[in-house]
mmCIF file with all atom_site columns, C-alpha atoms in Angstrom:
data_model
loop_
_atom_site.group_PDB
_atom_site.id
_atom_site.type_symbol
_atom_site.label_atom_id
_atom_site.label_alt_id
_atom_site.label_comp_id
_atom_site.label_asym_id
_atom_site.label_entity_id
_atom_site.label_seq_id
_atom_site.pdbx_PDB_ins_code
_atom_site.Cartn_x
_atom_site.Cartn_y
_atom_site.Cartn_z
_atom_site.occupancy
_atom_site.B_iso_or_equiv
_atom_site.pdbx_formal_charge
_atom_site.auth_seq_id
_atom_site.auth_comp_id
_atom_site.auth_asym_id
_atom_site.auth_atom_id
_atom_site.pdbx_PDB_model_num
ATOM 1  C CA . MET A 1 1  ? -31.993 -23.311 60.665 1.00 42.00 ? 562 MET A CA 1
ATOM 2  C CA . THR A 1 2  ? -31.364 -20.196 62.809 1.00 49.00 ? 563 THR A CA 1
ATOM 3  C CA . SER A 1 3  ? -34.443 -19.244 64.957 1.00 62.00 ? 564 SER A CA 1
ATOM 4  C CA . SER A 1 4  ? -34.353 -16.157 67.523 1.00 78.00 ? 565 SER A CA 1
ATOM 5  C CA . THR A 1 5  ? -33.589 -18.538 70.155 1.00 82.00 ? 566 THR A CA 1
ATOM 6  C CA . THR A 1 6  ? -30.265 -20.141 68.458 1.00 89.00 ? 567 THR A CA 1
ATOM 7  C CA . ALA A 1 7  ? -27.036 -18.563 68.966 1.00 91.00 ? 568 ALA A CA 1
ATOM 8  C CA . SER A 1 8  ? -24.510 -18.763 66.194 1.00 92.00 ? 569 SER A CA 1
ATOM 9  C CA . GLN A 1 9  ? -21.868 -20.666 66.368 1.00 93.00 ? 570 GLN A CA 1
ATOM 10 C CA . ALA A 1 10 ? -19.406 -17.341 67.232 1.00 94.00 ? 571 ALA A CA 1
ATOM 11 C CA . GLU A 1 11 ? -21.445 -16.752 70.312 1.00 94.00 ? 572 GLU A CA 1
ATOM 12 C CA . MET A 1 12 ? -21.714 -20.336 71.536 1.00 94.00 ? 573 MET A CA 1
ATOM 13 C CA . GLU A 1 13 ? -18.004 -20.587 71.251 1.00 94.00 ? 574 GLU A CA 1
ATOM 14 C CA . ASN A 1 14 ? -17.687 -17.190 72.718 1.00 95.00 ? 575 ASN A CA 1
ATOM 15 C CA . ALA A 1 15 ? -19.884 -18.311 75.904 1.00 94.00 ? 576 ALA A CA 1
ATOM 16 C CA . ARG A 1 16 ? -17.727 -21.765 76.194 1.00 95.00 ? 577 ARG A CA 1
ATOM 17 C CA . LEU A 1 17 ? -21.494 -23.803 75.805 1.00 94.00 ? 578 LEU A CA 1
ATOM 18 C CA . PRO A 1 18 ? -20.363 -27.325 75.535 1.00 94.00 ? 579 PRO A CA 1
ATOM 19 C CA . LEU A 1 19 ? -21.446 -29.385 72.529 1.00 93.00 ? 580 LEU A CA 1
ATOM 20 C CA . GLY A 1 20 ? -24.308 -30.828 74.568 1.00 93.00 ? 581 GLY A CA 1
ATOM 21 C CA . TRP A 1 21 ? -26.030 -27.565 75.529 1.00 94.00 ? 582 TRP A CA 1
ATOM 22 C CA . ARG A 1 22 ? -25.890 -26.020 71.484 1.00 93.00 ? 583 ARG A CA 1
ATOM 23 C CA . ASP A 1 23 ? -29.499 -26.792 70.879 1.00 92.00 ? 584 ASP A CA 1
ATOM 24 C CA . GLN A 1 24 ? -32.356 -24.572 69.615 1.00 93.00 ? 585 GLN A CA 1
ATOM 25 C CA . CYS A 1 25 ? -32.467 -22.588 73.017 1.00 95.00 ? 586 CYS A CA 1
ATOM 26 C CA . SER A 1 26 ? -28.780 -21.547 73.332 1.00 95.00 ? 587 SER A CA 1
ATOM 27 C CA . ALA A 1 27 ? -29.602 -18.389 72.743 1.00 95.00 ? 588 ALA A CA 1
ATOM 28 C CA . LEU A 1 28 ? -31.302 -18.139 76.246 1.00 96.00 ? 589 LEU A CA 1
ATOM 29 C CA . LEU A 1 29 ? -28.749 -20.234 77.807 1.00 96.00 ? 590 LEU A CA 1
ATOM 30 C CA . ILE A 1 30 ? -25.707 -17.738 76.850 1.00 96.00 ? 591 ILE A CA 1
ATOM 31 C CA . PRO A 1 31 ? -27.703 -15.052 79.156 1.00 96.00 ? 592 PRO A CA 1
ATOM 32 C CA . LEU A 1 32 ? -28.577 -17.574 81.907 1.00 97.00 ? 593 LEU A CA 1
ATOM 33 C CA . ASN A 1 33 ? -25.419 -18.521 82.421 1.00 96.00 ? 594 ASN A CA 1
ATOM 34 C CA . VAL A 1 34 ? -23.984 -14.943 82.494 1.00 96.00 ? 595 VAL A CA 1
ATOM 35 C CA . CYS A 1 35 ? -26.623 -13.961 85.114 1.00 97.00 ? 596 CYS A CA 1
ATOM 36 C CA . ARG A 1 36 ? -25.645 -17.014 87.149 1.00 96.00 ? 597 ARG A CA 1
ATOM 37 C CA . HIS A 1 37 ? -22.062 -16.494 86.883 1.00 96.00 ? 598 HIS A CA 1
ATOM 38 C CA . LYS A 1 38 ? -22.627 -12.692 87.977 1.00 97.00 ? 599 LYS A CA 1
ATOM 39 C CA . THR A 1 39 ? -24.956 -13.568 90.742 1.00 97.00 ? 600 THR A CA 1
ATOM 40 C CA . LEU A 1 40 ? -22.517 -16.660 92.412 1.00 96.00 ? 601 LEU A CA 1
ATOM 41 C CA . TYR A 1 41 ? -25.214 -19.541 90.929 1.00 94.00 ? 602 TYR A CA 1
ATOM 42 C CA . MET A 1 42 ? -27.937 -18.182 93.809 1.00 95.00 ? 603 MET A CA 1
ATOM 43 C CA . PRO A 1 43 ? -30.801 -20.168 93.060 1.00 90.00 ? 604 PRO A CA 1
ATOM 44 C CA . TRP A 1 44 ? -33.406 -17.185 93.830 1.00 94.00 ? 605 TRP A CA 1
ATOM 45 C CA . LYS A 1 45 ? -31.910 -15.085 91.314 1.00 95.00 ? 606 LYS A CA 1
ATOM 46 C CA . CYS A 1 46 ? -32.080 -15.508 87.153 1.00 96.00 ? 607 CYS A CA 1
ATOM 47 C CA . GLU A 1 47 ? -35.310 -17.016 87.714 1.00 96.00 ? 608 GLU A CA 1
ATOM 48 C CA . ASP A 1 48 ? -36.540 -14.774 84.415 1.00 96.00 ? 609 ASP A CA 1
ATOM 49 C CA . GLU A 1 49 ? -33.593 -16.254 82.228 1.00 97.00 ? 610 GLU A CA 1
ATOM 50 C CA . ARG A 1 50 ? -33.963 -19.721 83.939 1.00 97.00 ? 611 ARG A CA 1
ATOM 51 C CA . HIS A 1 51 ? -37.918 -19.745 83.211 1.00 97.00 ? 612 HIS A CA 1
ATOM 52 C CA . GLY A 1 52 ? -37.616 -18.797 79.480 1.00 97.00 ? 613 GLY A CA 1
ATOM 53 C CA . TYR A 1 53 ? -34.959 -21.120 79.043 1.00 97.00 ? 614 TYR A CA 1
ATOM 54 C CA . GLU A 1 54 ? -36.648 -24.302 80.636 1.00 97.00 ? 615 GLU A CA 1
ATOM 55 C CA . LYS A 1 55 ? -39.616 -23.128 79.013 1.00 97.00 ? 616 LYS A CA 1
ATOM 56 C CA . CYS A 1 56 ? -37.993 -23.245 75.614 1.00 96.00 ? 617 CYS A CA 1
ATOM 57 C CA . GLN A 1 57 ? -36.597 -26.700 76.589 1.00 97.00 ? 618 GLN A CA 1
ATOM 58 C CA . TYR A 1 58 ? -40.205 -27.888 77.500 1.00 97.00 ? 619 TYR A CA 1
ATOM 59 C CA . ASP A 1 59 ? -41.327 -26.502 73.760 1.00 97.00 ? 620 ASP A CA 1
ATOM 60 C CA . ASP A 1 60 ? -38.688 -28.209 71.951 1.00 96.00 ? 621 ASP A CA 1
ATOM 61 C CA . TYR A 1 61 ? -39.182 -31.036 73.842 1.00 97.00 ? 622 TYR A CA 1
ATOM 62 C CA . MET A 1 62 ? -43.123 -31.343 72.671 1.00 98.00 ? 623 MET A CA 1
ATOM 63 C CA . ARG A 1 63 ? -42.195 -30.393 69.039 1.00 97.00 ? 624 ARG A CA 1
ATOM 64 C CA . ARG A 1 64 ? -39.534 -33.550 68.584 1.00 97.00 ? 625 ARG A CA 1
ATOM 65 C CA . MET A 1 65 ? -42.173 -35.671 70.309 1.00 98.00 ? 626 MET A CA 1
ATOM 66 C CA . LYS A 1 66 ? -45.299 -34.659 68.018 1.00 98.00 ? 627 LYS A CA 1
ATOM 67 C CA . GLN A 1 67 ? -42.686 -34.914 65.103 1.00 98.00 ? 628 GLN A CA 1
ATOM 68 C CA . LEU A 1 68 ? -41.662 -38.444 66.287 1.00 98.00 ? 629 LEU A CA 1
ATOM 69 C CA . SER A 1 69 ? -45.249 -39.117 66.584 1.00 98.00 ? 630 SER A CA 1
ATOM 70 C CA . ARG A 1 70 ? -46.194 -38.295 63.094 1.00 98.00 ? 631 ARG A CA 1
ATOM 71 C CA . GLN A 1 71 ? -43.102 -40.151 61.674 1.00 98.00 ? 632 GLN A CA 1
ATOM 72 C CA . LYS A 1 72 ? -44.708 -43.414 63.827 1.00 97.00 ? 633 LYS A CA 1
ATOM 73 C CA . LYS A 1 73 ? -48.053 -42.951 62.331 1.00 97.00 ? 634 LYS A CA 1
ATOM 74 C CA . ALA A 1 74 ? -47.152 -42.637 58.798 1.00 97.00 ? 635 ALA A CA 1
ATOM 75 C CA . ALA A 1 75 ? -44.640 -45.494 59.252 1.00 96.00 ? 636 ALA A CA 1
ATOM 76 C CA . ALA A 1 76 ? -47.657 -47.453 60.275 1.00 96.00 ? 637 ALA A CA 1
ATOM 77 C CA . GLU A 1 77 ? -49.643 -46.569 57.597 1.00 95.00 ? 638 GLU A CA 1
ATOM 78 C CA . ALA A 1 78 ? -47.306 -47.176 55.146 1.00 94.00 ? 639 ALA A CA 1
ATOM 79 C CA . ALA A 1 79 ? -46.640 -50.558 56.384 1.00 93.00 ? 640 ALA A CA 1
ATOM 80 C CA . ALA A 1 80 ? -50.437 -51.267 56.514 1.00 92.00 ? 641 ALA A CA 1
ATOM 81 C CA . GLU A 1 81 ? -50.501 -50.327 52.887 1.00 89.00 ? 642 GLU A CA 1
ATOM 82 C CA . GLU A 1 82 ? -47.833 -53.027 51.829 1.00 83.00 ? 643 GLU A CA 1
ATOM 83 C CA . GLU A 1 83 ? -49.783 -56.124 53.690 1.00 75.00 ? 644 GLU A CA 1
#
């Protein structure tokens, strides 16, 4: 499942992203890392890129928690029906 925030495998390899960071927001992390490298990791630089990446991470977390909640609810309903 490829979305506008997911980079291709080739893009991630070229950007040398570690495996742990190759997630749904990888396409936003690549330009953030380029900006950080150009500005020597100054914390007040690259704010727009960082905000976009962190928002994507938050949205992905919320999506996963909602999915987990639905799975737990379905499992509880299935267990209640069996009794």
